[in-house]
Coordinates of C-alpha atoms in Angstrom, one line a residue:
M1 CA 14.5 93.6 -19.8
I2 CA 11.9 91.7 -17.2
P3 CA 11.4 93.5 -14.0
L4 CA 12.6 92.3 -10.9
G5 CA 8.9 91.5 -9.8
R6 CA 7.9 89.4 -12.1
T7 CA 11.0 87.4 -12.1
L8 CA 10.9 87.1 -8.4
V9 CA 7.4 85.9 -9.2
V10 CA 8.3 83.0 -11.6
L11 CA 11.1 81.9 -9.3
N12 CA 8.5 81.6 -6.6
L13 CA 6.1 80.0 -8.8
M14 CA 9.0 77.5 -9.9
L15 CA 10.5 77.0 -6.1
F16 CA 6.8 76.7 -5.4
G17 CA 5.8 74.3 -8.0
V18 CA 9.2 72.1 -7.2
G19 CA 8.9 72.1 -3.6
L20 CA 4.8 70.7 -3.9
A21 CA 6.2 68.3 -6.4
L22 CA 8.8 67.4 -3.9
F23 CA 5.5 67.4 -1.1
V24 CA 3.3 65.1 -3.6
Q25 CA 6.7 62.8 -4.0
G26 CA 7.0 62.5 0.0
Q27 CA 3.4 61.4 0.6
R28 CA 3.8 59.1 -2.2
A29 CA 6.6 58.2 -0.6
S30 CA 5.4 58.0 2.9
I31 CA 1.9 55.9 1.5
G32 CA 3.9 53.8 -0.5
S33 CA 6.1 52.9 2.4
Q34 CA 2.9 53.1 4.6
D35 CA 1.1 50.6 2.2
L36 CA 4.6 48.1 2.0
Q37 CA 4.2 48.4 6.2
V38 CA 0.6 47.1 5.6
R39 CA 1.9 44.3 3.0
L40 CA 4.6 43.2 5.6
E41 CA 2.3 42.8 8.2
R42 CA -0.3 40.9 6.2
L43 CA 2.5 38.8 5.1
E44 CA 3.7 38.0 8.6
R45 CA 0.1 37.0 10.0
L46 CA 0.0 34.4 6.6
E47 CA 3.3 33.2 7.8
R48 CA 2.2 32.4 11.4
R49 CA -1.1 31.0 9.9
L50 CA 1.1 28.9 7.7
D51 CA 3.0 28.1 10.8
Q52 CA -0.3 27.0 12.8
L53 CA -1.7 24.7 9.8
L54 CA 1.5 23.0 9.4
A55 CA 1.4 22.5 13.1
Q56 CA -1.9 21.3 13.0
R57 CA -0.8 19.2 9.9
Q58 CA 1.8 17.2 11.8
G59 CA -0.6 16.6 14.8
P60 CA -4.3 14.5 14.2
V61 CA -5.3 14.5 10.7
V62 CA -9.2 15.9 10.2
A63 CA -10.7 14.7 7.0
L64 CA -12.8 17.1 5.2
P65 CA -16.2 15.9 3.9
G66 CA -15.9 13.9 0.7
A67 CA -12.6 13.6 1.1
P68 CA -11.0 10.0 0.5
T69 CA -9.4 8.8 4.2
P70 CA -5.9 8.3 4.8
A71 CA -4.7 5.1 5.5
P72 CA -3.5 5.1 8.9
A73 CA 0.2 5.1 9.8
L74 CA 1.7 1.7 10.6
P75 CA 3.1 1.4 13.9
A76 CA 7.0 1.2 14.5
D77 CA 6.9 -2.2 16.2
L78 CA 4.7 -3.6 13.6
D79 CA 7.0 -6.3 12.6
A80 CA 7.8 -7.2 16.4
R81 CA 4.1 -7.9 17.2
I82 CA 3.5 -9.7 13.9
E83 CA 6.7 -11.9 14.9
Q84 CA 5.4 -12.5 18.1
A85 CA 1.6 -13.6 17.0
V86 CA 3.2 -15.7 14.8
T87 CA 5.4 -17.4 17.3
R88 CA 2.2 -17.5 19.5
A89 CA 0.6 -19.3 16.8
L90 CA 3.0 -21.7 16.4
Q91 CA 3.5 -23.0 20.0
A92 CA -0.4 -23.0 20.4
Q93 CA -0.2 -25.4 17.4
A94 CA 2.9 -27.6 18.6
S95 CA 1.4 -28.0 22.0
S96 CA -2.1 -29.0 20.4
A97 CA -0.3 -31.5 17.9
G98 CA 1.6 -32.8 21.2
R99 CA -1.7 -33.3 22.7
L100 CA -3.2 -35.3 19.3
E101 CA 0.6 -37.2 19.4
D102 CA -0.5 -38.3 22.7
A103 CA -3.8 -39.4 22.1
P104 CA -5.0 -42.9 20.8
V105 CA -4.5 -43.5 17.2
S106 CA -7.3 -41.9 15.0
Q107 CA -9.6 -44.2 14.3
K108 CA -9.1 -44.0 10.3
P109 CA -8.9 -47.7 9.5
T110 CA -5.4 -48.8 8.7
V111 CA -4.9 -49.8 4.4
S112 CA -3.5 -53.3 3.8
D113 CA -0.2 -53.6 2.2
S114 CA -1.9 -54.4 -0.8
E115 CA -4.2 -52.4 -1.0
N116 CA -1.9 -49.3 -0.7
A117 CA 0.0 -51.0 -3.9
A118 CA -3.1 -51.9 -5.9
A119 CA -3.6 -47.5 -4.9
W120 CA -0.3 -46.3 -5.6
A121 CA -0.2 -48.3 -8.9
H122 CA -3.6 -47.2 -9.9
G123 CA -2.9 -43.5 -9.0
N124 CA 0.5 -43.8 -10.8
E125 CA -1.6 -44.8 -13.7
V126 CA -4.2 -42.3 -13.7
V127 CA -1.5 -39.8 -13.7
D128 CA 0.6 -40.8 -16.3
R129 CA -2.4 -41.3 -18.8
A130 CA -3.1 -37.3 -17.8
L131 CA 0.4 -36.3 -18.8
N132 CA 0.2 -37.9 -22.4
A133 CA -3.1 -37.1 -22.8
R134 CA -1.9 -33.0 -21.7
Q135 CA -4.6 -32.6 -20.0
W136 CA -6.2 -33.1 -16.3
G137 CA -10.0 -33.0 -16.1
D138 CA -12.6 -33.5 -13.4
A139 CA -12.8 -37.0 -14.4
Q140 CA -9.3 -37.7 -14.0
A141 CA -9.7 -35.8 -10.5
R142 CA -12.4 -38.1 -9.6
E143 CA -10.6 -41.0 -10.5
L144 CA -8.0 -40.4 -8.5
S145 CA -9.4 -39.1 -5.6
A146 CA -10.7 -42.7 -5.4
S147 CA -7.5 -44.1 -4.6
V148 CA -6.3 -41.7 -2.6
S149 CA -7.5 -42.9 0.7
S150 CA -5.5 -45.8 0.4
L151 CA -2.5 -43.8 0.1
T152 CA 0.3 -42.7 2.6
P153 CA 0.7 -39.1 2.9
Q154 CA 4.2 -39.3 1.0
Q155 CA 2.6 -40.9 -1.6
Q156 CA -0.2 -38.3 -1.9
Q157 CA 2.7 -35.9 -2.1
D158 CA 4.5 -37.6 -4.9
L159 CA 1.6 -37.7 -7.1
L160 CA 0.6 -34.3 -6.1
R161 CA 4.2 -33.3 -7.0
R162 CA 4.1 -34.8 -10.5
L163 CA 0.5 -33.2 -11.2
I164 CA 1.8 -29.7 -10.1
V165 CA 5.5 -29.9 -11.8
A166 CA 3.5 -30.8 -15.0
I167 CA 0.9 -28.1 -15.0
N168 CA 4.0 -25.4 -13.9
Q169 CA 6.2 -26.3 -16.9
G170 CA 3.2 -26.2 -19.5
Q171 CA 3.3 -29.9 -20.1
M172 CA -0.3 -30.3 -19.1
K173 CA -3.4 -28.0 -19.1
M174 CA -6.2 -27.8 -16.3
E175 CA -10.0 -28.2 -16.8
T176 CA -11.1 -29.0 -13.5
H177 CA -13.3 -26.9 -11.8
G178 CA -12.6 -28.4 -8.4
P179 CA -9.5 -29.7 -6.0
L180 CA -6.8 -31.8 -8.0
F181 CA -8.4 -34.9 -6.6

């Protein structure tokens, strides 16, 4: 048989061990909860800092050195401003055109009907030859430009329209380095 004193010592040691284990475990738990509390506080500070940064981001943007500058935000009333500017420009142009109409006739000499008819026939001939050759070059442009001054604006527009339509439809190749005429 085991003496009672020894049994008590063993039981005391066992209980002491269990108590010590519980104490150490409790210390670890309290250290863990303290560590958890510290981590929570850090997260809260980071969250506040993030909120501050987001609030600053919504405010004026500060460019970092070397970073590309962002495009400026367009004002909400940009369309209205553009419309007003265009309207004012058109009104100014119309009023200056009205003054020009009231002014004496320009110093451009009038072209006789026979000269106009000859220039019109010559212009059409130049365009027809270019359409048949399927190309428009500097020589054709110079030849037509000699006749243009004797044509009316409507006749000039008609010749230009024929050229542009032929070019756009691929019926003629552009080889000129300047204006069409």
